[in-house]
Amino acid sequence: EVQLVESGGGLVQPGGSLRLSCAASGFTFSNYNMNWVRQAPGKGLEWISYISGSGVTVYADSVKGRFTISRDNAKNSLSLQMNSLRDEDTAVYHCTRGRADFDYWGQGTLVTVSS
Amino acid sequence: DVVMTQSPLSLPVTLGQPASISCRSSQSLVHSDGNTYLNWFQQRPGQSPRRLIYKISNRDSGVPDRFSGSGSGTDFTLKISRVEAEDVGIYYCMQATHWPLTFGGGTKVEIK
């Protein structure tokens, strides 16, 4: 069974940093591209970052230069390093599988940016 | 960026009646590889999104056949042939043809 489990969310002050993780299981992680998608409270879905199986990355303009996506294929793990956090980064962050598939989603981890 | 415009924003439906959601993109979603990467997702209250339809009209495993997707180019539709209580939620279209990947704003389906 495919599972994606996010962790690392929490309360952080504006300007602070946080690192999210996504533990993958039930499939050959290295064979799949992965994404991070976020959802602000009461709002819609926003794609923010992609990484290919070999490490090619793409970012939304809203996070470019502040967030870094990475993966450890040996540990079946996806990460999102978030720096210079802003109020508007407050959201539930989901990891999801595939370049265009988005066929499996984690339950999400809540990041709250507030002073 | 490709703008995905969904309508209506809210869709009150009587149980057993059909429902239809429109999704229009600001440019063609036909990829250079010939595929059209248009997905539909359902998000029930308090849950993560779940993919229903991929590449316009392919239904995911376990998705009831009352859900169907159609369209081409820039104009797409998700139809529910007979709405059931479990279909309440927000539905999103998403294009994965062009970077950045973008979602529609969502359509809230509720029971009258």
PDB file of C-alpha atoms in Angstrom:
ATOM      1  CA  GLU A   1       0.000   0.000   0.000  1.00  0.00           C
ATOM      2  CA  VAL A   2       1.344   3.391  -0.991  1.00  0.00           C
ATOM      3  CA  GLN A   3       1.764   5.713   1.976  1.00  0.00           C
ATOM      4  CA  LEU A   4       3.038   9.257   2.268  1.00  0.00           C
ATOM      5  CA  VAL A   5       3.444  10.648   5.773  1.00  0.00           C
ATOM      6  CA  GLU A   6       4.434  14.259   6.322  1.00  0.00           C
ATOM      7  CA  SER A   7       5.995  15.629   9.483  1.00  0.00           C
ATOM      8  CA  GLY A   8       7.861  18.660  10.751  1.00  0.00           C
ATOM      9  CA  GLY A   9       5.131  21.277  10.803  1.00  0.00           C
ATOM     10  CA  GLY A  10       4.602  23.674  13.666  1.00  0.00           C
ATOM     11  CA  LEU A  11       4.518  27.286  14.793  1.00  0.00           C
ATOM     12  CA  VAL A  12       7.336  29.524  13.599  1.00  0.00           C
ATOM     13  CA  GLN A  13       7.913  33.261  13.703  1.00  0.00           C
ATOM     14  CA  PRO A  14       8.074  35.359  10.539  1.00  0.00           C
ATOM     15  CA  GLY A  15      11.572  35.177   9.104  1.00  0.00           C
ATOM     16  CA  GLY A  16      12.163  31.791  10.682  1.00  0.00           C
ATOM     17  CA  SER A  17      12.909  28.395   9.177  1.00  0.00           C
ATOM     18  CA  LEU A  18      11.332  24.969   9.223  1.00  0.00           C
ATOM     19  CA  ARG A  19      12.110  21.651   7.568  1.00  0.00           C
ATOM     20  CA  LEU A  20       9.311  19.354   6.464  1.00  0.00           C
ATOM     21  CA  SER A  21       9.724  15.677   5.724  1.00  0.00           C
ATOM     22  CA  CYS A  22       7.654  13.147   3.833  1.00  0.00           C
ATOM     23  CA  ALA A  23       8.228   9.451   4.462  1.00  0.00           C
ATOM     24  CA  ALA A  24       7.270   7.291   1.503  1.00  0.00           C
ATOM     25  CA  SER A  25       6.471   3.583   1.521  1.00  0.00           C
ATOM     26  CA  GLY A  26       4.737   0.971  -0.595  1.00  0.00           C
ATOM     27  CA  PHE A  27       6.431   1.888  -3.871  1.00  0.00           C
ATOM     28  CA  THR A  28       9.902   2.270  -5.371  1.00  0.00           C
ATOM     29  CA  PHE A  29      10.501   5.860  -4.287  1.00  0.00           C
ATOM     30  CA  SER A  30      13.477   6.529  -6.548  1.00  0.00           C
ATOM     31  CA  ASN A  31      11.359   5.795  -9.622  1.00  0.00           C
ATOM     32  CA  TYR A  32       8.893   8.579  -8.898  1.00  0.00           C
ATOM     33  CA  ASN A  33       8.923  12.325  -9.182  1.00  0.00           C
ATOM     34  CA  MET A  34       7.473  14.101  -6.171  1.00  0.00           C
ATOM     35  CA  ASN A  35       5.790  17.401  -5.309  1.00  0.00           C
ATOM     36  CA  TRP A  36       4.817  19.625  -2.440  1.00  0.00           C
ATOM     37  CA  VAL A  37       1.368  21.218  -2.536  1.00  0.00           C
ATOM     38  CA  ARG A  38       0.019  23.548   0.126  1.00  0.00           C
ATOM     39  CA  GLN A  39      -3.396  24.727   1.227  1.00  0.00           C
ATOM     40  CA  ALA A  40      -3.836  27.882   3.270  1.00  0.00           C
ATOM     41  CA  PRO A  41      -6.677  27.775   5.830  1.00  0.00           C
ATOM     42  CA  GLY A  42     -10.013  27.892   4.014  1.00  0.00           C
ATOM     43  CA  LYS A  43      -8.315  28.333   0.647  1.00  0.00           C
ATOM     44  CA  GLY A  44      -7.587  26.250  -2.435  1.00  0.00           C
ATOM     45  CA  LEU A  45      -4.630  24.123  -3.468  1.00  0.00           C
ATOM     46  CA  GLU A  46      -1.315  25.618  -4.524  1.00  0.00           C
ATOM     47  CA  TRP A  47       1.517  23.622  -6.112  1.00  0.00           C
ATOM     48  CA  ILE A  48       4.845  24.900  -4.801  1.00  0.00           C
ATOM     49  CA  SER A  49       7.656  22.514  -5.708  1.00  0.00           C
ATOM     50  CA  TYR A  50       8.666  19.476  -7.747  1.00  0.00           C
ATOM     51  CA  ILE A  51      11.651  17.155  -7.782  1.00  0.00           C
ATOM     52  CA  SER A  52      12.383  14.441 -10.288  1.00  0.00           C
ATOM     53  CA  GLY A  53      13.717  11.033  -9.354  1.00  0.00           C
ATOM     54  CA  SER A  54      17.190  12.211 -10.334  1.00  0.00           C
ATOM     55  CA  GLY A  55      16.950  15.522  -8.476  1.00  0.00           C
ATOM     56  CA  VAL A  56      15.826  18.093 -11.047  1.00  0.00           C
ATOM     57  CA  THR A  57      13.808  20.744  -9.222  1.00  0.00           C
ATOM     58  CA  VAL A  58      11.116  23.290 -10.123  1.00  0.00           C
ATOM     59  CA  TYR A  59       9.575  25.944  -7.862  1.00  0.00           C
ATOM     60  CA  ALA A  60       6.599  28.234  -7.846  1.00  0.00           C
ATOM     61  CA  ASP A  61       7.542  31.907  -7.896  1.00  0.00           C
ATOM     62  CA  SER A  62       5.936  32.341  -4.473  1.00  0.00           C
ATOM     63  CA  VAL A  63       8.631  30.198  -2.818  1.00  0.00           C
ATOM     64  CA  LYS A  64      11.583  30.415  -5.208  1.00  0.00           C
ATOM     65  CA  GLY A  65      14.766  31.415  -3.427  1.00  0.00           C
ATOM     66  CA  ARG A  66      13.291  30.680   0.008  1.00  0.00           C
ATOM     67  CA  PHE A  67      12.302  26.993  -0.146  1.00  0.00           C
ATOM     68  CA  THR A  68      14.470  24.047  -1.171  1.00  0.00           C
ATOM     69  CA  ILE A  69      13.104  20.640  -2.099  1.00  0.00           C
ATOM     70  CA  SER A  70      15.327  17.591  -1.772  1.00  0.00           C
ATOM     71  CA  ARG A  71      15.106  13.837  -1.577  1.00  0.00           C
ATOM     72  CA  ASP A  72      17.018  10.919  -0.151  1.00  0.00           C
ATOM     73  CA  ASN A  73      16.239   7.901  -2.274  1.00  0.00           C
ATOM     74  CA  ALA A  74      18.126   5.581   0.081  1.00  0.00           C
ATOM     75  CA  LYS A  75      15.818   6.622   2.926  1.00  0.00           C
ATOM     76  CA  ASN A  76      12.645   6.943   0.820  1.00  0.00           C
ATOM     77  CA  SER A  77      12.318  10.479   2.058  1.00  0.00           C
ATOM     78  CA  LEU A  78      11.302  13.827   0.590  1.00  0.00           C
ATOM     79  CA  SER A  79      12.108  17.124   2.310  1.00  0.00           C
ATOM     80  CA  LEU A  80      11.218  20.789   2.064  1.00  0.00           C
ATOM     81  CA  GLN A  81      13.546  23.304   3.712  1.00  0.00           C
ATOM     82  CA  MET A  82      11.623  26.513   4.260  1.00  0.00           C
ATOM     83  CA  ASN A  83      13.533  29.713   5.058  1.00  0.00           C
ATOM     84  CA  SER A  84      12.507  33.351   5.440  1.00  0.00           C
ATOM     85  CA  LEU A  85       8.968  32.277   6.275  1.00  0.00           C
ATOM     86  CA  ARG A  86       6.147  34.774   5.878  1.00  0.00           C
ATOM     87  CA  ASP A  87       2.635  34.991   7.279  1.00  0.00           C
ATOM     88  CA  GLU A  88       1.284  33.934   3.886  1.00  0.00           C
ATOM     89  CA  ASP A  89       3.185  30.635   4.075  1.00  0.00           C
ATOM     90  CA  THR A  90       0.747  29.470   6.760  1.00  0.00           C
ATOM     91  CA  ALA A  91      -0.842  26.353   5.303  1.00  0.00           C
ATOM     92  CA  VAL A  92      -1.164  22.600   5.401  1.00  0.00           C
ATOM     93  CA  TYR A  93       1.676  21.155   3.338  1.00  0.00           C
ATOM     94  CA  HIS A  94       1.100  17.906   1.439  1.00  0.00           C
ATOM     95  CA  CYS A  95       3.568  15.741  -0.425  1.00  0.00           C
ATOM     96  CA  THR A  96       2.200  14.048  -3.513  1.00  0.00           C
ATOM     97  CA  ARG A  97       3.537  11.628  -6.063  1.00  0.00           C
ATOM     98  CA  GLY A  98       4.278  11.950  -9.765  1.00  0.00           C
ATOM     99  CA  ARG A  99       5.223  14.585 -12.353  1.00  0.00           C
ATOM    100  CA  ALA A 100       1.655  14.877 -13.555  1.00  0.00           C
ATOM    101  CA  ASP A 101      -0.054  12.078 -11.612  1.00  0.00           C
ATOM    102  CA  PHE A 102      -0.681  13.418  -8.098  1.00  0.00           C
ATOM    103  CA  ASP A 103      -2.236  10.009  -7.509  1.00  0.00           C
ATOM    104  CA  TYR A 104      -1.305   9.699  -3.836  1.00  0.00           C
ATOM    105  CA  TRP A 105      -1.290  12.416  -1.186  1.00  0.00           C
ATOM    106  CA  GLY A 106      -0.146  12.518   2.388  1.00  0.00           C
ATOM    107  CA  GLN A 107      -2.415  13.748   5.176  1.00  0.00           C
ATOM    108  CA  GLY A 108      -0.452  16.980   5.374  1.00  0.00           C
ATOM    109  CA  THR A 109       1.418  18.854   8.082  1.00  0.00           C
ATOM    110  CA  LEU A 110       0.346  22.276   9.341  1.00  0.00           C
ATOM    111  CA  VAL A 111       2.785  25.165   9.255  1.00  0.00           C
ATOM    112  CA  THR A 112       1.747  28.305  11.106  1.00  0.00           C
ATOM    113  CA  VAL A 113       3.811  31.445  10.664  1.00  0.00           C
ATOM    114  CA  SER A 114       2.956  33.960  13.339  1.00  0.00           C
ATOM    115  CA  SER A 115       4.567  36.186  15.926  1.00  0.00           C
TER     116      SER A 115
ATOM    117  CA  ASP B   1       1.090  31.009 -15.826  1.00  0.00           C
ATOM    118  CA  VAL B   2      -1.892  28.951 -16.962  1.00  0.00           C
ATOM    119  CA  VAL B   3      -5.011  30.163 -15.205  1.00  0.00           C
ATOM    120  CA  MET B   4      -7.585  27.478 -14.432  1.00  0.00           C
ATOM    121  CA  THR B   5     -11.095  28.886 -14.061  1.00  0.00           C
ATOM    122  CA  GLN B   6     -13.756  26.704 -12.496  1.00  0.00           C
ATOM    123  CA  SER B   7     -17.477  27.297 -12.454  1.00  0.00           C
ATOM    124  CA  PRO B   8     -19.675  27.396 -10.593  1.00  0.00           C
ATOM    125  CA  LEU B   9     -18.034  28.271  -7.273  1.00  0.00           C
ATOM    126  CA  SER B  10     -20.857  26.598  -5.404  1.00  0.00           C
ATOM    127  CA  LEU B  11     -23.148  23.825  -6.623  1.00  0.00           C
ATOM    128  CA  PRO B  12     -26.176  22.862  -4.526  1.00  0.00           C
ATOM    129  CA  VAL B  13     -27.551  19.588  -5.832  1.00  0.00           C
ATOM    130  CA  THR B  14     -30.518  17.404  -4.958  1.00  0.00           C
ATOM    131  CA  LEU B  15     -29.602  13.815  -4.077  1.00  0.00           C
ATOM    132  CA  GLY B  16     -29.900  11.592  -7.126  1.00  0.00           C
ATOM    133  CA  GLN B  17     -29.679  14.474  -9.541  1.00  0.00           C
ATOM    134  CA  PRO B  18     -26.770  15.147 -11.925  1.00  0.00           C
ATOM    135  CA  ALA B  19     -24.062  17.739 -11.396  1.00  0.00           C
ATOM    136  CA  SER B  20     -21.582  19.311 -13.766  1.00  0.00           C
ATOM    137  CA  ILE B  21     -18.447  21.345 -13.090  1.00  0.00           C
ATOM    138  CA  SER B  22     -16.642  23.340 -15.750  1.00  0.00           C
ATOM    139  CA  CYS B  23     -12.911  24.006 -15.875  1.00  0.00           C
ATOM    140  CA  ARG B  24     -11.369  26.307 -18.468  1.00  0.00           C
ATOM    141  CA  SER B  25      -7.679  26.914 -18.975  1.00  0.00           C
ATOM    142  CA  SER B  26      -6.105  30.115 -20.277  1.00  0.00           C
ATOM    143  CA  GLN B  27      -4.120  28.134 -22.843  1.00  0.00           C
ATOM    144  CA  SER B  28      -4.218  24.724 -24.429  1.00  0.00           C
ATOM    145  CA  LEU B  29      -3.285  21.857 -22.136  1.00  0.00           C
ATOM    146  CA  VAL B  30      -2.078  19.597 -24.937  1.00  0.00           C
ATOM    147  CA  HIS B  31       1.495  18.640 -24.086  1.00  0.00           C
ATOM    148  CA  SER B  32       4.222  18.240 -26.681  1.00  0.00           C
ATOM    149  CA  ASP B  33       4.045  14.497 -26.006  1.00  0.00           C
ATOM    150  CA  GLY B  34       0.426  14.478 -27.192  1.00  0.00           C
ATOM    151  CA  ASN B  35      -1.129  13.978 -23.776  1.00  0.00           C
ATOM    152  CA  THR B  36      -3.430  16.439 -22.029  1.00  0.00           C
ATOM    153  CA  TYR B  37      -2.542  16.516 -18.350  1.00  0.00           C
ATOM    154  CA  LEU B  38      -5.800  17.582 -16.787  1.00  0.00           C
ATOM    155  CA  ASN B  39      -6.709  16.008 -13.443  1.00  0.00           C
ATOM    156  CA  TRP B  40      -9.767  16.262 -11.215  1.00  0.00           C
ATOM    157  CA  PHE B  41      -9.596  15.967  -7.436  1.00  0.00           C
ATOM    158  CA  GLN B  42     -12.189  15.605  -4.715  1.00  0.00           C
ATOM    159  CA  GLN B  43     -11.557  16.981  -1.236  1.00  0.00           C
ATOM    160  CA  ARG B  44     -14.080  15.881   1.350  1.00  0.00           C
ATOM    161  CA  PRO B  45     -14.365  17.954   4.523  1.00  0.00           C
ATOM    162  CA  GLY B  46     -11.343  17.437   6.752  1.00  0.00           C
ATOM    163  CA  GLN B  47      -9.582  15.149   4.282  1.00  0.00           C
ATOM    164  CA  SER B  48      -6.666  15.344   1.871  1.00  0.00           C
ATOM    165  CA  PRO B  49      -7.406  15.672  -1.833  1.00  0.00           C
ATOM    166  CA  ARG B  50      -8.111  12.465  -3.705  1.00  0.00           C
ATOM    167  CA  ARG B  51      -7.590  12.111  -7.425  1.00  0.00           C
ATOM    168  CA  LEU B  52     -10.727  11.089  -9.325  1.00  0.00           C
ATOM    169  CA  ILE B  53      -9.818  11.583 -12.972  1.00  0.00           C
ATOM    170  CA  TYR B  54      -6.519  11.875 -14.821  1.00  0.00           C
ATOM    171  CA  LYS B  55      -5.711  12.917 -18.386  1.00  0.00           C
ATOM    172  CA  ILE B  56      -9.188  14.370 -18.917  1.00  0.00           C
ATOM    173  CA  SER B  57     -11.286  11.229 -18.716  1.00  0.00           C
ATOM    174  CA  ASN B  58      -9.493   8.319 -17.041  1.00  0.00           C
ATOM    175  CA  ARG B  59     -11.189   7.324 -13.821  1.00  0.00           C
ATOM    176  CA  ASP B  60      -9.016   6.199 -10.922  1.00  0.00           C
ATOM    177  CA  SER B  61      -9.397   2.757  -9.396  1.00  0.00           C
ATOM    178  CA  GLY B  62     -12.169   2.713  -6.830  1.00  0.00           C
ATOM    179  CA  VAL B  63     -13.849   5.846  -8.147  1.00  0.00           C
ATOM    180  CA  PRO B  64     -17.553   5.227  -8.777  1.00  0.00           C
ATOM    181  CA  ASP B  65     -18.581   5.201 -12.416  1.00  0.00           C
ATOM    182  CA  ARG B  66     -21.048   8.016 -11.761  1.00  0.00           C
ATOM    183  CA  PHE B  67     -18.010  10.301 -12.083  1.00  0.00           C
ATOM    184  CA  SER B  68     -16.861  11.104 -15.602  1.00  0.00           C
ATOM    185  CA  GLY B  69     -14.510  13.591 -17.194  1.00  0.00           C
ATOM    186  CA  SER B  70     -14.534  15.043 -20.685  1.00  0.00           C
ATOM    187  CA  GLY B  71     -13.183  17.885 -22.760  1.00  0.00           C
ATOM    188  CA  SER B  72     -10.223  18.916 -24.827  1.00  0.00           C
ATOM    189  CA  GLY B  73      -7.834  21.786 -25.415  1.00  0.00           C
ATOM    190  CA  THR B  74      -8.932  24.443 -22.953  1.00  0.00           C
ATOM    191  CA  ASP B  75     -12.418  23.325 -21.966  1.00  0.00           C
ATOM    192  CA  PHE B  76     -13.072  20.473 -19.531  1.00  0.00           C
ATOM    193  CA  THR B  77     -15.983  19.093 -17.538  1.00  0.00           C
ATOM    194  CA  LEU B  78     -16.463  16.817 -14.547  1.00  0.00           C
ATOM    195  CA  LYS B  79     -19.891  15.223 -14.340  1.00  0.00           C
ATOM    196  CA  ILE B  80     -21.577  13.316 -11.556  1.00  0.00           C
ATOM    197  CA  SER B  81     -24.479  11.384 -13.015  1.00  0.00           C
ATOM    198  CA  ARG B  82     -26.396  10.993  -9.741  1.00  0.00           C
ATOM    199  CA  VAL B  83     -25.124  12.829  -6.711  1.00  0.00           C
ATOM    200  CA  GLU B  84     -24.861  10.879  -3.468  1.00  0.00           C
ATOM    201  CA  ALA B  85     -24.351  12.212   0.059  1.00  0.00           C
ATOM    202  CA  GLU B  86     -20.697  11.090   0.069  1.00  0.00           C
ATOM    203  CA  ASP B  87     -19.972  13.359  -2.906  1.00  0.00           C
ATOM    204  CA  VAL B  88     -20.154  16.487  -0.749  1.00  0.00           C
ATOM    205  CA  GLY B  89     -16.883  18.367  -0.856  1.00  0.00           C
ATOM    206  CA  ILE B  90     -14.746  20.649  -2.964  1.00  0.00           C
ATOM    207  CA  TYR B  91     -13.681  19.632  -6.441  1.00  0.00           C
ATOM    208  CA  TYR B  92     -10.535  20.953  -8.093  1.00  0.00           C
ATOM    209  CA  CYS B  93      -9.187  20.702 -11.602  1.00  0.00           C
ATOM    210  CA  MET B  94      -5.432  20.854 -12.114  1.00  0.00           C
ATOM    211  CA  GLN B  95      -3.208  21.171 -15.145  1.00  0.00           C
ATOM    212  CA  ALA B  96       0.160  19.462 -15.239  1.00  0.00           C
ATOM    213  CA  THR B  97       1.109  20.321 -18.815  1.00  0.00           C
ATOM    214  CA  HIS B  98       2.814  23.659 -18.221  1.00  0.00           C
ATOM    215  CA  TRP B  99       5.091  24.932 -15.445  1.00  0.00           C
ATOM    216  CA  PRO B 100       4.099  26.124 -12.950  1.00  0.00           C
ATOM    217  CA  LEU B 101       1.445  23.508 -12.321  1.00  0.00           C
ATOM    218  CA  THR B 102      -1.821  25.189 -11.425  1.00  0.00           C
ATOM    219  CA  PHE B 103      -5.143  24.359  -9.817  1.00  0.00           C
ATOM    220  CA  GLY B 104      -8.585  25.754 -10.357  1.00  0.00           C
ATOM    221  CA  GLY B 105     -10.120  27.670  -7.493  1.00  0.00           C
ATOM    222  CA  GLY B 106     -12.458  24.841  -6.549  1.00  0.00           C
ATOM    223  CA  THR B 107     -16.178  24.104  -6.733  1.00  0.00           C
ATOM    224  CA  LYS B 108     -18.070  23.326  -3.552  1.00  0.00           C
ATOM    225  CA  VAL B 109     -20.691  20.629  -4.010  1.00  0.00           C
ATOM    226  CA  GLU B 110     -23.376  20.537  -1.351  1.00  0.00           C
ATOM    227  CA  ILE B 111     -26.728  18.864  -0.944  1.00  0.00           C
ATOM    228  CA  LYS B 112     -29.849  21.032  -1.224  1.00  0.00           C
TER     229      LYS B 112
END
